[in-house]
XYZ file of C-alpha atoms in Angstrom:
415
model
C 178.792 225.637 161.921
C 175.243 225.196 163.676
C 173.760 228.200 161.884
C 175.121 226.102 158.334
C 173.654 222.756 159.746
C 170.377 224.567 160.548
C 169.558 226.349 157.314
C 170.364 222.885 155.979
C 167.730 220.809 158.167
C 165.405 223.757 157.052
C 166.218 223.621 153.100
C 166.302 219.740 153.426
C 162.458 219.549 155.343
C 160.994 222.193 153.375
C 161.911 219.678 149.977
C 159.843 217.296 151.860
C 156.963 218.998 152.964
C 156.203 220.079 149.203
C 156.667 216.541 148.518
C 154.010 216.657 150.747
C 155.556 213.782 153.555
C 153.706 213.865 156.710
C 154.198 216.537 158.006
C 153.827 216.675 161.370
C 156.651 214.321 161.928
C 159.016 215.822 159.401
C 157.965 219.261 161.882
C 158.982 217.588 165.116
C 161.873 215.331 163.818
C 163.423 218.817 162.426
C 162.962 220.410 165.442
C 164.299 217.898 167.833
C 167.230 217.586 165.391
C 167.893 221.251 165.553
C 167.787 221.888 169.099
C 169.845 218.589 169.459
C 172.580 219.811 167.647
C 172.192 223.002 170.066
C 172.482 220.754 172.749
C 169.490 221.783 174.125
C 166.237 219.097 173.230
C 164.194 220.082 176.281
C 163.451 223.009 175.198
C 161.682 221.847 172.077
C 159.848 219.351 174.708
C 158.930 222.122 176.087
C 157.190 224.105 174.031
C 155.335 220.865 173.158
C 154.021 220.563 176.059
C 153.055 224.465 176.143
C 151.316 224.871 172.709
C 149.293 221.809 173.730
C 147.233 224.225 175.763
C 148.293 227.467 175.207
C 148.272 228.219 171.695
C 145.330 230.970 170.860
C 143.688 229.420 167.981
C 142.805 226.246 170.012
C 139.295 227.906 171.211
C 138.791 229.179 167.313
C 139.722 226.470 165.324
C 138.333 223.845 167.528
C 135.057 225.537 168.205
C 134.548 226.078 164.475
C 135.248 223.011 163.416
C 133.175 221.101 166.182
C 130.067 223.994 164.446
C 130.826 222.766 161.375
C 130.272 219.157 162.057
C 127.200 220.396 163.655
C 126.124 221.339 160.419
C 126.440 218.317 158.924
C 124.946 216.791 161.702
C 121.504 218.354 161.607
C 121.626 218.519 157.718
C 122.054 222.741 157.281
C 124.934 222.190 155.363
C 122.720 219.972 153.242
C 120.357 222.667 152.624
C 122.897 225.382 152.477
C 124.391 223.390 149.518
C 120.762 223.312 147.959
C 120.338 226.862 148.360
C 123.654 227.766 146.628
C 123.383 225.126 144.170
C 122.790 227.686 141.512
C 126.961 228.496 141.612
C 127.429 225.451 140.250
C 129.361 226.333 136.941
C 130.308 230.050 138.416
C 133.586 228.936 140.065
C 135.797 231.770 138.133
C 133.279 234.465 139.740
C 133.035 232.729 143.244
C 136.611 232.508 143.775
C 137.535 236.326 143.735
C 134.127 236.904 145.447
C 135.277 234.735 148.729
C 138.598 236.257 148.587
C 137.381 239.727 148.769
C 134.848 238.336 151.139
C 137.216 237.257 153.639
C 139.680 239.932 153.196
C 136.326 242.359 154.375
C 135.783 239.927 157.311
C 139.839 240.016 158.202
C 139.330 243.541 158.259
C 137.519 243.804 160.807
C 138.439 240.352 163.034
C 142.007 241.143 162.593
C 142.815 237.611 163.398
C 143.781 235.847 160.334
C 143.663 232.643 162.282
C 140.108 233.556 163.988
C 138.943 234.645 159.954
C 140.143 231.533 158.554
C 137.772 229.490 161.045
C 135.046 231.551 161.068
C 134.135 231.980 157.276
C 135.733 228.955 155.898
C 133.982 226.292 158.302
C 130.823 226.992 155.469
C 132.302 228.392 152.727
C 135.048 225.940 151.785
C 132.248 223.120 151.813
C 130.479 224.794 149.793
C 133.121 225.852 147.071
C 134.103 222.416 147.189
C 130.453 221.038 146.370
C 130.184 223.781 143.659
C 132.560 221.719 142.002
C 135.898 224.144 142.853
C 138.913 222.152 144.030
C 139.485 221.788 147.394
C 143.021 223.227 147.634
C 142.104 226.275 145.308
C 138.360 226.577 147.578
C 141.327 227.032 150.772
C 143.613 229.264 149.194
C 140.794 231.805 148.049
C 140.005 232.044 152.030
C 143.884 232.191 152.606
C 144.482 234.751 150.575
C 141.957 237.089 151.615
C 143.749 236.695 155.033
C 145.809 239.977 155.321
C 142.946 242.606 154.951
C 143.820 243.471 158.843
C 146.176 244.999 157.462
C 143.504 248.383 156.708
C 142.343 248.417 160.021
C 144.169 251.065 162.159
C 143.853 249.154 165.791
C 146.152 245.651 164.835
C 149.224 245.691 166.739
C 151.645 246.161 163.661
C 150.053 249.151 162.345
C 149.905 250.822 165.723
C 153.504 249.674 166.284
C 154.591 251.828 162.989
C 152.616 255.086 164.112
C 154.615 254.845 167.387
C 157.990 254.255 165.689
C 157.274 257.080 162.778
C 155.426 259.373 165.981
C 151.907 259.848 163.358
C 148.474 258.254 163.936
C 147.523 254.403 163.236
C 144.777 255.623 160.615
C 147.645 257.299 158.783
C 149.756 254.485 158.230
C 146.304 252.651 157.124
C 146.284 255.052 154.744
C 149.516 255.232 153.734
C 149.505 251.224 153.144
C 145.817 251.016 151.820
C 146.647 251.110 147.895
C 149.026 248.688 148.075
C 147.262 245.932 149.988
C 144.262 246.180 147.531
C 146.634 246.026 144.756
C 147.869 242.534 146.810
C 144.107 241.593 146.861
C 143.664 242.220 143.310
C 146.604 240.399 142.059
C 146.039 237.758 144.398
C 142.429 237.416 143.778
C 143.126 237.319 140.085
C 146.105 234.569 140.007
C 143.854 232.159 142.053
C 141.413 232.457 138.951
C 143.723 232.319 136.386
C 145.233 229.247 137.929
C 141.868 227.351 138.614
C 141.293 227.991 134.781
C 144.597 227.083 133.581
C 143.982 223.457 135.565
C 140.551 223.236 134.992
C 139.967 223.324 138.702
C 137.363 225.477 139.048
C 134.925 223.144 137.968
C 134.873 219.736 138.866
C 132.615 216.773 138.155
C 130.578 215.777 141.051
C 128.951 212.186 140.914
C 125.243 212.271 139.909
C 123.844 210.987 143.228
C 125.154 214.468 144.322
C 123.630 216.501 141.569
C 120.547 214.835 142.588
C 120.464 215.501 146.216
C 120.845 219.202 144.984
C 118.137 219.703 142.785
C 115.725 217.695 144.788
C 116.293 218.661 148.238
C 113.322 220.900 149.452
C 114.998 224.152 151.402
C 114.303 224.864 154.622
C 115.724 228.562 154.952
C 116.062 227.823 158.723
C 118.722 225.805 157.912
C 120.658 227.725 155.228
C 120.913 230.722 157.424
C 122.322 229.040 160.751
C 125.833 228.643 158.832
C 126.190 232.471 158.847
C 124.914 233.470 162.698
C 128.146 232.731 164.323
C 129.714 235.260 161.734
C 127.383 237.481 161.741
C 127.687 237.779 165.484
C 131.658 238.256 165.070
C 131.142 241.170 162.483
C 128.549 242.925 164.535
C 130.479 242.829 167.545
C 133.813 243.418 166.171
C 132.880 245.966 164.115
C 131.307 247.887 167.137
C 128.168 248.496 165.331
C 126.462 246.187 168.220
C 129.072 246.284 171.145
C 126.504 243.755 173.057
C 127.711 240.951 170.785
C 131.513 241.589 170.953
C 132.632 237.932 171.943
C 134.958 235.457 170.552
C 134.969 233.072 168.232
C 134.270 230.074 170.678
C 131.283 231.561 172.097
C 129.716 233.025 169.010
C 130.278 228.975 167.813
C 128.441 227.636 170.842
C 126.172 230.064 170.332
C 125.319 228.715 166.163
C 125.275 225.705 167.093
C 122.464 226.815 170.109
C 120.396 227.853 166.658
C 121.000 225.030 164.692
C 119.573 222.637 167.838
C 116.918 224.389 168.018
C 116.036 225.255 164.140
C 116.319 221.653 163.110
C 115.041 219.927 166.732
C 118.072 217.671 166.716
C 118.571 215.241 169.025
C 120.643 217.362 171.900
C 122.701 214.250 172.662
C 123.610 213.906 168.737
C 124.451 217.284 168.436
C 126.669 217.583 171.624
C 128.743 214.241 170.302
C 129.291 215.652 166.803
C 130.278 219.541 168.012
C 132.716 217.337 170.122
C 133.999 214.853 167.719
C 134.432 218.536 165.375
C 137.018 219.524 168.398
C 138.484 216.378 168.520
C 139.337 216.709 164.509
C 140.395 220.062 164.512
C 142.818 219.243 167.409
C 144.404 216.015 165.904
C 144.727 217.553 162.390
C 145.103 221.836 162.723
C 145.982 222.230 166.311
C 148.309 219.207 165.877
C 150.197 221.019 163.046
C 150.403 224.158 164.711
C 152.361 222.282 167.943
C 154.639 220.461 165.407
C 155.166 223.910 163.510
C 156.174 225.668 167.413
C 158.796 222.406 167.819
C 160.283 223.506 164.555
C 160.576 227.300 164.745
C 161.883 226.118 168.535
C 164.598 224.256 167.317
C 165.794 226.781 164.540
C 165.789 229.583 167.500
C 168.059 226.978 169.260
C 170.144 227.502 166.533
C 170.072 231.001 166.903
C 168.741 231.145 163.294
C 166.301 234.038 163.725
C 168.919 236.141 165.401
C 171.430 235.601 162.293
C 168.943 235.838 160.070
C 168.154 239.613 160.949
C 171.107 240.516 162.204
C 172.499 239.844 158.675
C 169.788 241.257 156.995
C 169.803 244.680 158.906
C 173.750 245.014 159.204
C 175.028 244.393 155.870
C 175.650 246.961 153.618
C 173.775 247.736 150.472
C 171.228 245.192 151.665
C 169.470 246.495 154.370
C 167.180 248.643 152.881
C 165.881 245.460 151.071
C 166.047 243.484 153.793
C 163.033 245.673 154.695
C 161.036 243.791 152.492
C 162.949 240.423 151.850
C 163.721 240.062 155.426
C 160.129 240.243 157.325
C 158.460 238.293 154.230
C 161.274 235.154 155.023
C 160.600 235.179 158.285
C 156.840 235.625 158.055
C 157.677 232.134 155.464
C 159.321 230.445 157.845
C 157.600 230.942 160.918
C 154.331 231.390 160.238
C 153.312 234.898 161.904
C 153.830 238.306 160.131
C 153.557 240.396 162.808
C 156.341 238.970 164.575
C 158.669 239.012 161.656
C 157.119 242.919 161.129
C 157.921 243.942 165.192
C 161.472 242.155 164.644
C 162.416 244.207 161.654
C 160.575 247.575 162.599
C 162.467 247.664 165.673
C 165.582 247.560 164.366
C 165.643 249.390 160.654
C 162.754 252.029 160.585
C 164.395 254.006 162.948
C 166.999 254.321 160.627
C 164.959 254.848 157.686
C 166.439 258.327 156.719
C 170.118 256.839 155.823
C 168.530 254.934 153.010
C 166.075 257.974 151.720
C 163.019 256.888 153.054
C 160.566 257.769 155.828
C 159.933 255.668 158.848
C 156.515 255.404 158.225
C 157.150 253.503 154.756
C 159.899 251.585 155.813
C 157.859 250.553 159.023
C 154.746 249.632 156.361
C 157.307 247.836 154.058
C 158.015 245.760 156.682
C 154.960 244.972 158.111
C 152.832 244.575 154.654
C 155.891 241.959 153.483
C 155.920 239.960 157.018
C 151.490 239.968 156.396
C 152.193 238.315 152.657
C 154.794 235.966 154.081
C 152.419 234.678 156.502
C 149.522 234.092 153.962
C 152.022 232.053 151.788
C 153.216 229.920 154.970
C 152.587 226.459 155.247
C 153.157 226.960 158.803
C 151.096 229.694 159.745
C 147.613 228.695 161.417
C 145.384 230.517 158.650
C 146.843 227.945 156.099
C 146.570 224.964 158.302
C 142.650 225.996 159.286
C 142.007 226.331 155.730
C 143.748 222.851 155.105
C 142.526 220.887 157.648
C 139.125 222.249 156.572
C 139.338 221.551 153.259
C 141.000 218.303 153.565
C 143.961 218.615 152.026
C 147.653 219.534 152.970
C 149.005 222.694 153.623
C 151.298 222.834 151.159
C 148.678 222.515 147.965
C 147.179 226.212 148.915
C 150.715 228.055 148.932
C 151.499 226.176 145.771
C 148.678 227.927 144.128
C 148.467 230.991 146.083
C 152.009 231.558 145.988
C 152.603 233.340 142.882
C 149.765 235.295 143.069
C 150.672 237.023 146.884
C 154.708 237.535 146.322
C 154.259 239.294 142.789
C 152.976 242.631 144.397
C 155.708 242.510 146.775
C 158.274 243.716 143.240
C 156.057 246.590 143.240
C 156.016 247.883 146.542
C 158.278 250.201 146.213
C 155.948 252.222 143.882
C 153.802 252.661 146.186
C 155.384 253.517 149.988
């Protein structure tokens, strides 16, 4: 009876969230409903409290937004927009090109999360001033979120190789058509969907078209955006091990430049970087804690545990489950690689009584847990790319949706 009441409460708060209700409180009032009817609504107190300090995209997403109202601040995002006022009219081209952008950059970072944060504190303002909309300027960064999945050292992949008893770089290899295929076809829908509603170029008011074209370009300026990145890709990518530091510091670090590039006030730019933290954490980090209070309460429901027990036990089933399985949970809980480790664990092993190898049942289910996380409302790539963008999380899986999933009917071709 609670696991019927709970897939309920879920079915009945996911309606509302795409009728795009507040969110946060439809989050936490689901949660606290769920573990109520568990009998258990500390523990969804609990974890409250816990994300509040814990959660690992708090230094990220808080740093990077704090940089980006930096930016604004000292007027480089001014000049960046001046500089790149040229892609004005280009949206159908810029589109893919962040997309595959960001997939390069999750490549390397691994962190879809950290990626989000990184890239899209710049790049979604300045989509969005090049006239794109902003929910379609945050799904091309979302969707370029699962290119981690080509590099051999993230947890999942390694996970496989020690399942199916092969290398990491072999089940990158294995795996690598497929996820550019994803890229492709994702890439592609976004610009087929900004062009079927017009949204890839939008009227901006004249006073703004002005600013553009007059504004004399300091290159200073437009380059300070792109330091803290660079320093992420240099160091991540081992090509300078000096610089290999997180996201927070290479942050603190930009926005070091920018006070120094533009000679702003030090007092002005320590209040804005803070009032940037202060945003992130009432709007992303916020969302993320209500998200934990409602995967909370559906585990106090023993949800997850029926969920892949039935999916991995049931006859004729399991060897979709596979796919269907990890990609649900990855949905409905916001993190792939948990939904991949959960499934992994328990079907690859077994791979050979449905004809396949562990290696591509293992990929199967960590590619489909990676493409149910990038079309999450709930996972923190999507709510960084939201809260950036302004807009709710909901509006970028309505348009990346389509786009993500439709490779997942073809997976089977390839693995």
């Amino acid at each position: 009876m609670n696991v019927v009441l709970g897939i309920l409460i879920v079915v009945i708060t996911i309606y509302f969230l795409f009728r795009e209700y507040e969110p946060r409180l439809l989050l936490i009032a689901s949660g606290l409903l769920m573990a109520g009817i568990a009998l258990d609504p500390l523990t969804v107190l609990d974890e409250f409290a816990y994300k509040m300090a814990t959660d690992s995209l708090i230094q990220a997403i808080c740093s990077s937004l704090g940089f980006g109202f930096v930016l604004r601040a000292t007027g480089c995002e001014k000049h960046l927009f001046a500089a790149f006022s040229w892609i004005r009219g280009y949206g159908l081209f810029i589109i893919p090109l962040v997309t595959l952008t960001t997939f390069g950059v999750n490549a390397i970072l691994m962190s879809a999360g950290n990626t989000a944060a990184a890239i899209g504190c710049f790049l979604i303002p300045l989509m969005i001033r090049a006239g794109i909309h902003p929910a379609v300027a945050g799904a091309a960064i979302l969707t370029g979120t699962f290119g981690s999945m080509l590099n051999p050292l993230l947890p999942v992949n390694i996970f496989v190789a020690e399942i199916a008893g092969i290398a990491a770089d072999t089940v990158v290899q294995a795996q690598s058509l497929f996820v550019l295929f994803g890229l492709i076809v994702g890439a592609g829908w976004l610009v087929i969907y900004a062009r079927w509603k017009n949204e890839h170029a939008i009227d901006q008011d004249t006073e703004d078209k002005e600013n553009q074209s007059t504004e004399t370009i300091n290159w200073g300026y437009v380059i300070t955006p792109f330091i803290p990145l660079v320093i992420l890709v240099l160091g991540s990518s081992g090509l300078v091990p000096d610089l290999r530091i997180g996201v927070a510091q290479a942050m603190c670090v930009g926005t070091l430049f920018a006070l120094l590039i533009t000679r702003t006030s030090p007092s002005k730019v320590t209040e804005e970087f803070f009032q940037g933290m202060g945003y992130a954490y009432a709007n992303a980090i916020g969302l993320i804690i209500a998200v934990a209070v409602f995967v909370r309460g559906m585990k106090s429901l023993e949800l997850m545990s029926f969920f892949i027990s039935w999916m991995t036990t049931t006859p004729g089933i399991a060897k979709v489950g596979a796919v269907v399985g990890p990609f649900m949970m990855g949905v409905m809980t916001g993190s792939g690689d948990a939904a991949a480790f959960a499934f992994s664990e328990v079907v690859a092993p077994h791979a050979f009584l449905y004809g396949m190898e562990t290696m591509n049942m293992g990929s199967m289910a960590s590619i489909a847990g990676a493409i149910g996380r990038t079309v999450s409302p709930f996972a923190g790539a999507t709510i960084v790319c939201a809260c950036i963008a302004g807009v709710n999380p909901v509006a970028l899986v309505k348009r990346n949706f389509p786009g993500i999933v439709l490779p997942l009917f073809f997976i089977g071709f390839f693995l």
